[in-house]
mmCIF file of C-alpha atoms in Angstrom:
data_model
loop_
_atom_site.group_PDB
_atom_site.id
_atom_site.type_symbol
_atom_site.label_atom_id
_atom_site.label_comp_id
_atom_site.label_asym_id
_atom_site.label_seq_id
_atom_site.Cartn_x
_atom_site.Cartn_y
_atom_site.Cartn_z
ATOM 1 C CA MET A 586 3.269 4.784 -90.580
ATOM 2 C CA ALA A 587 3.708 8.484 -88.904
ATOM 3 C CA GLN A 588 5.730 8.527 -85.846
ATOM 4 C CA GLN A 589 4.355 9.036 -82.413
ATOM 5 C CA PRO A 590 5.881 12.309 -80.597
ATOM 6 C CA GLN A 591 8.021 11.630 -77.565
ATOM 7 C CA PHE A 592 7.858 13.272 -74.329
ATOM 8 C CA GLN A 593 10.476 15.371 -73.238
ATOM 9 C CA PHE A 594 11.049 16.744 -69.394
ATOM 10 C CA PRO A 595 12.693 20.693 -69.958
ATOM 11 C CA LYS A 596 16.364 20.036 -69.217
ATOM 12 C CA GLY A 597 15.779 22.600 -66.669
ATOM 13 C CA ILE A 598 13.019 20.198 -64.608
ATOM 14 C CA LEU A 599 15.752 17.381 -63.584
ATOM 15 C CA PRO A 600 17.869 19.560 -61.215
ATOM 16 C CA ILE A 601 14.926 21.186 -59.293
ATOM 17 C CA VAL A 602 13.628 17.539 -58.957
ATOM 18 C CA PHE A 603 16.661 16.109 -57.968
ATOM 19 C CA ILE A 604 17.157 18.717 -55.406
ATOM 20 C CA GLY A 605 13.500 18.656 -54.069
ATOM 21 C CA ILE A 606 14.178 15.013 -53.349
ATOM 22 C CA ILE A 607 17.231 16.056 -51.349
ATOM 23 C CA LEU A 608 15.198 18.442 -49.307
ATOM 24 C CA LEU A 609 12.611 16.111 -48.690
ATOM 25 C CA ILE A 610 15.071 13.722 -47.349
ATOM 26 C CA PHE A 611 16.970 16.137 -45.103
ATOM 27 C CA ILE A 612 13.679 17.672 -43.816
ATOM 28 C CA SER A 613 12.287 13.566 -42.759
ATOM 29 C CA LYS A 614 16.037 13.337 -41.219
ATOM 30 C CA SER A 615 16.149 16.718 -39.357
ATOM 31 C CA THR A 616 12.475 16.560 -37.665
ATOM 32 C CA VAL A 617 11.708 14.474 -34.643
ATOM 33 C CA THR A 618 8.556 14.204 -32.216
ATOM 34 C CA MET A 619 8.554 13.330 -28.878
ATOM 35 C CA ASP A 620 5.243 11.471 -27.592
ATOM 36 C CA ALA A 621 3.563 12.116 -24.263
ATOM 37 C CA GLY A 622 6.036 10.249 -21.241
ATOM 38 C CA GLU A 623 9.210 10.989 -23.559
ATOM 39 C CA ALA A 624 12.279 12.755 -23.702
ATOM 40 C CA GLY A 625 14.804 12.752 -26.033
ATOM 41 C CA VAL A 626 18.417 12.841 -25.801
ATOM 42 C CA LEU A 627 20.412 14.639 -28.451
ATOM 43 C CA TRP A 628 24.062 13.111 -29.366
ATOM 44 C CA LYS A 629 26.058 15.822 -31.725
ATOM 45 C CA ARG A 630 28.476 13.939 -34.779
ATOM 46 C CA PHE A 631 30.515 17.021 -34.476
ATOM 47 C CA GLY A 632 29.463 18.376 -31.606
ATOM 48 C CA GLY A 633 31.065 16.194 -28.325
ATOM 49 C CA GLY A 634 28.560 13.912 -28.515
ATOM 50 C CA VAL A 635 25.979 13.291 -25.974
ATOM 51 C CA VAL A 636 24.784 16.558 -24.990
ATOM 52 C CA THR A 637 24.527 16.550 -20.950
ATOM 53 C CA ASP A 638 24.774 20.442 -20.672
ATOM 54 C CA GLN A 639 21.130 21.217 -21.740
ATOM 55 C CA PRO A 640 17.842 19.845 -20.897
ATOM 56 C CA PRO A 641 16.574 16.773 -22.869
ATOM 57 C CA LEU A 642 14.470 17.397 -25.767
ATOM 58 C CA GLY A 643 10.760 17.699 -24.306
ATOM 59 C CA GLU A 644 7.257 16.177 -25.691
ATOM 60 C CA GLY A 645 6.560 17.843 -28.922
ATOM 61 C CA PHE A 646 7.995 18.751 -32.745
ATOM 62 C CA HIS A 647 11.666 19.181 -32.886
ATOM 63 C CA LEU A 648 14.032 20.280 -35.648
ATOM 64 C CA VAL A 649 17.712 18.829 -35.562
ATOM 65 C CA ALA A 650 20.470 18.092 -37.812
ATOM 66 C CA PRO A 651 19.891 15.486 -39.914
ATOM 67 C CA TRP A 652 24.246 14.455 -39.246
ATOM 68 C CA ASN A 653 23.213 14.117 -35.013
ATOM 69 C CA THR A 654 21.293 11.502 -33.416
ATOM 70 C CA VAL A 655 18.174 11.724 -30.851
ATOM 71 C CA ILE A 656 17.606 8.722 -28.392
ATOM 72 C CA VAL A 657 13.986 8.480 -27.271
ATOM 73 C CA TYR A 658 13.651 7.704 -23.530
ATOM 74 C CA GLU A 659 9.857 6.762 -21.827
ATOM 75 C CA THR A 660 9.864 9.073 -18.614
ATOM 76 C CA ARG A 661 6.818 8.002 -16.935
ATOM 77 C CA GLN A 662 6.969 5.743 -14.066
ATOM 78 C CA GLN A 663 7.513 1.999 -14.967
ATOM 79 C CA GLU A 664 6.902 -1.432 -13.551
ATOM 80 C CA LEU A 665 9.846 -4.012 -13.031
ATOM 81 C CA THR A 666 8.841 -7.557 -11.676
ATOM 82 C CA GLU A 667 11.510 -9.782 -10.891
ATOM 83 C CA LYS A 668 11.282 -13.586 -9.507
ATOM 84 C CA MET A 669 14.180 -14.151 -7.296
ATOM 85 C CA LYS A 670 15.056 -17.671 -4.923
ATOM 86 C CA VAL A 671 16.552 -15.995 -1.994
ATOM 87 C CA LEU A 672 17.623 -17.583 1.829
ATOM 88 C CA SER A 673 16.374 -16.936 5.026
ATOM 89 C CA SER A 674 18.441 -16.213 8.157
ATOM 90 C CA ASN A 675 18.085 -20.014 8.990
ATOM 91 C CA GLY A 676 19.806 -20.761 5.443
ATOM 92 C CA LEU A 677 15.835 -21.874 3.822
ATOM 93 C CA GLU A 678 15.468 -21.506 0.214
ATOM 94 C CA ILE A 679 12.585 -19.238 -0.385
ATOM 95 C CA GLN A 680 11.036 -17.810 -3.737
ATOM 96 C CA LEU A 681 10.015 -14.015 -3.740
ATOM 97 C CA GLU A 682 8.505 -11.908 -6.290
ATOM 98 C CA ALA A 683 8.570 -8.562 -6.001
ATOM 99 C CA THR A 684 7.663 -5.422 -8.240
ATOM 100 C CA ALA A 685 9.669 -2.089 -8.726
ATOM 101 C CA TRP A 686 7.966 1.173 -9.452
ATOM 102 C CA TYR A 687 10.723 3.735 -10.760
ATOM 103 C CA GLN A 688 11.767 6.177 -13.586
ATOM 104 C CA PRO A 689 14.495 7.799 -15.330
ATOM 105 C CA VAL A 690 15.525 11.256 -13.619
ATOM 106 C CA THR A 691 14.490 13.363 -16.616
ATOM 107 C CA ALA A 692 17.156 16.147 -15.718
ATOM 108 C CA GLU A 693 19.944 13.945 -15.942
ATOM 109 C CA LEU A 694 18.918 11.485 -19.416
ATOM 110 C CA GLY A 695 22.006 13.284 -21.240
ATOM 111 C CA PHE A 696 23.867 11.436 -17.906
ATOM 112 C CA LEU A 697 22.398 8.199 -18.014
ATOM 113 C CA HIS A 698 22.628 8.046 -21.289
ATOM 114 C CA GLN A 699 26.221 8.646 -21.479
ATOM 115 C CA THR A 700 27.259 6.242 -18.507
ATOM 116 C CA LYS A 701 24.285 3.604 -18.516
ATOM 117 C CA GLY A 702 22.654 3.517 -21.928
ATOM 118 C CA THR A 703 19.165 2.515 -22.832
ATOM 119 C CA ASN A 704 19.636 -0.854 -21.060
ATOM 120 C CA TYR A 705 20.169 0.780 -17.557
ATOM 121 C CA LEU A 706 17.344 -1.562 -15.952
ATOM 122 C CA ASP A 707 19.493 -4.368 -16.695
ATOM 123 C CA ARG A 708 22.681 -2.588 -15.992
ATOM 124 C CA VAL A 709 21.509 -1.333 -12.265
ATOM 125 C CA LEU A 710 17.661 -1.398 -11.141
ATOM 126 C CA LYS A 711 17.776 -5.185 -11.726
ATOM 127 C CA PRO A 712 21.267 -5.695 -9.854
ATOM 128 C CA ALA A 713 20.688 -3.743 -7.239
ATOM 129 C CA MET A 714 17.154 -4.957 -6.575
ATOM 130 C CA ARG A 715 18.262 -8.309 -5.948
ATOM 131 C CA SER A 716 21.250 -7.679 -3.824
ATOM 132 C CA ALA A 717 18.624 -5.321 -1.621
ATOM 133 C CA THR A 718 16.537 -8.400 -1.436
ATOM 134 C CA ARG A 719 19.120 -10.810 -0.361
ATOM 135 C CA SER A 720 20.763 -8.826 1.731
ATOM 136 C CA VAL A 721 17.120 -7.859 3.637
ATOM 137 C CA VAL A 722 15.361 -11.442 3.447
ATOM 138 C CA GLY A 723 18.382 -13.202 5.248
ATOM 139 C CA ARG A 724 17.466 -11.105 8.184
ATOM 140 C CA TYR A 725 14.508 -12.915 8.757
ATOM 141 C CA THR A 726 13.076 -16.167 9.497
ATOM 142 C CA PRO A 727 10.683 -17.601 7.436
ATOM 143 C CA ASP A 728 7.383 -17.452 9.286
ATOM 144 C CA GLU A 729 8.246 -13.775 9.586
ATOM 145 C CA ILE A 730 8.675 -13.454 6.432
ATOM 146 C CA TYR A 731 5.201 -15.109 5.535
ATOM 147 C CA SER A 732 3.633 -13.955 8.077
ATOM 148 C CA THR A 733 4.220 -10.856 10.475
ATOM 149 C CA LYS A 734 7.242 -9.026 8.838
ATOM 150 C CA ARG A 735 6.104 -8.625 5.190
ATOM 151 C CA ASP A 736 5.363 -5.111 5.273
ATOM 152 C CA ALA A 737 9.288 -4.265 6.727
ATOM 153 C CA ILE A 738 10.489 -6.659 4.955
ATOM 154 C CA GLN A 739 8.934 -4.736 2.286
ATOM 155 C CA GLU A 740 9.819 -1.478 3.305
ATOM 156 C CA GLU A 741 13.721 -2.415 3.843
ATOM 157 C CA ILE A 742 13.998 -4.028 0.270
ATOM 158 C CA PHE A 743 12.835 0.005 -0.985
ATOM 159 C CA ILE A 744 15.138 1.447 1.209
ATOM 160 C CA GLU A 745 18.328 -0.175 0.413
ATOM 161 C CA THR A 746 17.356 -0.553 -3.651
ATOM 162 C CA GLN A 747 17.123 3.367 -2.931
ATOM 163 C CA LYS A 748 20.394 3.411 -1.204
ATOM 164 C CA ILE A 749 21.977 1.820 -4.455
ATOM 165 C CA VAL A 750 20.303 4.203 -7.539
ATOM 166 C CA GLN A 751 20.079 7.257 -5.723
ATOM 167 C CA ASP A 752 22.928 8.478 -8.054
ATOM 168 C CA GLN A 753 22.859 6.549 -11.277
ATOM 169 C CA TYR A 754 20.094 9.037 -12.129
ATOM 170 C CA ILE A 755 17.295 7.022 -11.627
ATOM 171 C CA GLN A 756 14.312 7.675 -9.319
ATOM 172 C CA LEU A 757 12.902 4.510 -7.452
ATOM 173 C CA ASN A 758 9.422 5.162 -6.477
ATOM 174 C CA ASP A 759 8.249 2.232 -4.377
ATOM 175 C CA VAL A 760 8.601 -1.671 -3.629
ATOM 176 C CA LEU A 761 6.174 -3.998 -3.484
ATOM 177 C CA VAL A 762 6.582 -7.668 -2.298
ATOM 178 C CA ARG A 763 3.414 -9.710 -4.239
ATOM 179 C CA ASP A 764 4.266 -13.172 -3.386
ATOM 180 C CA VAL A 765 6.127 -15.194 -0.836
ATOM 181 C CA THR A 766 6.284 -19.166 -1.774
ATOM 182 C CA LEU A 767 7.971 -21.635 1.032
ATOM 183 C CA PRO A 768 8.605 -24.940 0.520
ATOM 184 C CA ALA A 769 5.289 -26.928 1.135
ATOM 185 C CA ALA A 770 5.895 -28.569 4.372
ATOM 186 C CA ILE A 771 7.254 -25.516 6.195
ATOM 187 C CA LYS A 772 4.521 -23.210 4.921
ATOM 188 C CA ASP A 773 2.056 -26.160 6.513
ATOM 189 C CA ALA A 774 3.975 -25.725 9.709
ATOM 190 C CA ILE A 775 3.624 -22.044 10.001
ATOM 191 C CA GLU A 776 -0.012 -22.111 9.339
ATOM 192 C CA ARG A 777 -0.835 -24.598 12.258
ATOM 193 C CA LYS A 778 1.613 -22.520 14.137
ATOM 194 C CA LEU A 779 -0.799 -19.066 13.273
ATOM 195 C CA GLY A 780 -3.959 -21.233 13.377
ATOM 196 C CA GLN A 781 -2.853 -22.526 17.274
ATOM 197 C CA GLU A 782 -1.964 -18.872 18.143
ATOM 198 C CA GLN A 783 -5.386 -17.476 16.717
ATOM 199 C CA GLU A 784 -6.973 -19.944 18.817
ATOM 200 C CA SER A 785 -5.219 -19.213 22.004
ATOM 201 C CA GLN A 786 -5.880 -15.619 21.535
ATOM 202 C CA GLU A 787 -9.656 -16.512 21.294
ATOM 203 C CA TYR A 788 -9.474 -18.425 24.187
ATOM 204 C CA GLU A 789 -7.885 -15.913 25.823
ATOM 205 C CA PHE A 790 -10.283 -13.311 25.054
ATOM 206 C CA ARG A 791 -13.566 -15.598 26.428
ATOM 207 C CA LEU A 792 -11.832 -15.934 29.699
ATOM 208 C CA GLU A 793 -10.778 -12.053 30.213
ATOM 209 C CA LYS A 794 -14.657 -11.341 29.134
ATOM 210 C CA ALA A 795 -16.238 -13.681 31.798
ATOM 211 C CA LYS A 796 -13.511 -12.250 34.434
ATOM 212 C CA LYS A 797 -15.318 -9.227 33.435
ATOM 213 C CA GLU A 798 -18.490 -10.360 33.565
ATOM 214 C CA ALA A 799 -18.071 -12.210 36.916
ATOM 215 C CA GLU A 800 -16.104 -9.188 38.167
ATOM 216 C CA LYS A 801 -19.471 -7.064 37.127
ATOM 217 C CA GLN A 802 -21.905 -9.310 39.014
ATOM 218 C CA ARG A 803 -19.684 -8.880 42.061
ATOM 219 C CA ILE A 804 -19.895 -5.337 42.151
ATOM 220 C CA GLU A 805 -23.383 -5.577 41.812
ATOM 221 C CA ALA A 806 -24.331 -7.988 44.418
ATOM 222 C CA GLN A 807 -21.847 -6.122 46.704
ATOM 223 C CA GLY A 808 -24.043 -2.636 45.978
ATOM 224 C CA LYS A 809 -27.290 -4.811 46.282
ATOM 225 C CA ALA A 810 -25.905 -5.823 49.595
ATOM 226 C CA ASP A 811 -24.585 -2.499 50.845
ATOM 227 C CA ALA A 812 -27.521 -1.062 49.985
ATOM 228 C CA ASN A 813 -29.942 -3.967 52.021
ATOM 229 C CA ARG A 814 -27.604 -3.447 54.634
ATOM 230 C CA ILE A 815 -28.030 0.532 54.686
ATOM 231 C CA LEU A 816 -31.621 0.505 54.316
ATOM 232 C CA SER A 817 -32.049 -2.290 57.381
ATOM 233 C CA ALA A 818 -30.138 -0.147 59.573
ATOM 234 C CA SER A 819 -32.065 2.914 59.362
ATOM 235 C CA LEU A 820 -35.639 1.123 59.882
ATOM 236 C CA ASN A 821 -37.211 1.026 63.591
ATOM 237 C CA ASP A 822 -40.698 0.458 64.805
ATOM 238 C CA TRP A 823 -41.428 4.083 64.485
ATOM 239 C CA ILE A 824 -40.867 4.816 60.795
ATOM 240 C CA LEU A 825 -42.794 1.153 60.098
ATOM 241 C CA LYS A 826 -45.757 2.026 62.204
ATOM 242 C CA ASP A 827 -45.856 5.910 60.147
ATOM 243 C CA LYS A 828 -44.913 4.064 56.996
ATOM 244 C CA GLY A 829 -48.507 1.906 57.513
ATOM 245 C CA ILE A 830 -50.733 4.968 58.766
ATOM 246 C CA GLU A 831 -49.726 6.914 55.427
ATOM 247 C CA ALA A 832 -50.547 3.622 53.349
ATOM 248 C CA THR A 833 -53.874 3.285 55.400
ATOM 249 C CA LEU A 834 -54.968 6.617 54.834
ATOM 250 C CA LYS A 835 -54.193 6.594 50.913
ATOM 251 C CA LEU A 836 -56.469 3.421 51.223
ATOM 252 C CA SER A 837 -59.081 4.840 52.600
ATOM 253 C CA GLN A 838 -59.526 7.654 50.366
ATOM 254 C CA SER A 839 -60.133 4.777 47.979
ATOM 255 C CA PRO A 840 -63.845 4.476 46.146
ATOM 256 C CA ASN A 841 -63.846 1.107 46.656
ATOM 257 C CA SER A 842 -65.877 -0.378 49.937
ATOM 258 C CA LYS A 843 -63.881 -1.434 52.948
ATOM 259 C CA VAL A 844 -63.819 -1.680 56.525
ATOM 260 C CA ILE A 845 -60.978 -0.007 58.283
ATOM 261 C CA VAL A 846 -60.068 -1.309 62.234
ATOM 262 C CA VAL A 847 -57.625 1.060 63.729
ATOM 263 C CA GLY A 848 -55.300 -0.839 66.141
ATOM 264 C CA GLY A 849 -56.249 -4.359 64.887
ATOM 265 C CA GLY A 850 -52.960 -5.163 63.876
ATOM 266 C CA GLY A 851 -50.373 -6.971 66.114
ATOM 267 C CA ASP A 852 -48.183 -4.195 65.904
ATOM 268 C CA GLY A 853 -50.801 -1.820 66.334
ATOM 269 C CA LEU A 854 -51.183 -0.861 62.614
ATOM 270 C CA PRO A 855 -54.675 -0.565 61.231
ATOM 271 C CA LEU A 856 -56.378 -3.733 59.716
ATOM 272 C CA ILE A 857 -58.358 -3.240 56.409
ATOM 273 C CA LEU A 858 -61.525 -5.555 55.950
ATOM 274 C CA GLY A 859 -64.150 -6.328 53.511
ATOM 275 C CA ASN A 860 -62.025 -4.819 50.597
ATOM 276 C CA ASN A 861 -63.699 -5.162 47.230
#
């Protein structure tokens, strides 16, 4: 049988292929892309570790040495929701759900990574928010927390939490109290109290309205009485006779048939007879 020819790579090709593979690995390890809303902290293996004296890597394509590392952080506003059991001013346990809107300070990402790390949420923000919530809620009674002071409590929790995290390279944008849960008996008592207060306010409103209406009627009646008194004081026999004569003259000019007797009335005023 004839021997089949064997294919052999030229001796100079193998080193080139090997170098090409090494270059591909090198390039893949040397490129990093930041998506929208992301920034990267550069860690240099032979250059002092975390880079804090330069801005973090922004969105887009970057080339870095393959022995260095880039730690990616999300810089968009993020949301943290916590359910906590806290005590009111009278020692009653209340379950409260609050949400914090936050984001890392982009310009200081290097310091954040160096001092807190990627789990800064558990190390800083959560403990700060829980501490501030307990401190604020402890100043109020259950009915204030449940109804009248909710907005004030929300604002105070935000201010207290912000004081704690302002030097921790975290930007706190807002805190929202989303839900307050009281023991059923306390909740029912508060709702009954609020209902009674609303009924009382409605009664006061109706009473005040009735008072105003009565005052209005009194003023109108007084005005009419004063007008009648002034009119009575200004009238006399001569004025009445004059008015009667004016009326008689106008009636005499009417096309309807009539008989006018001058001086026929008991008061000397004309009489009109046979008016059709």
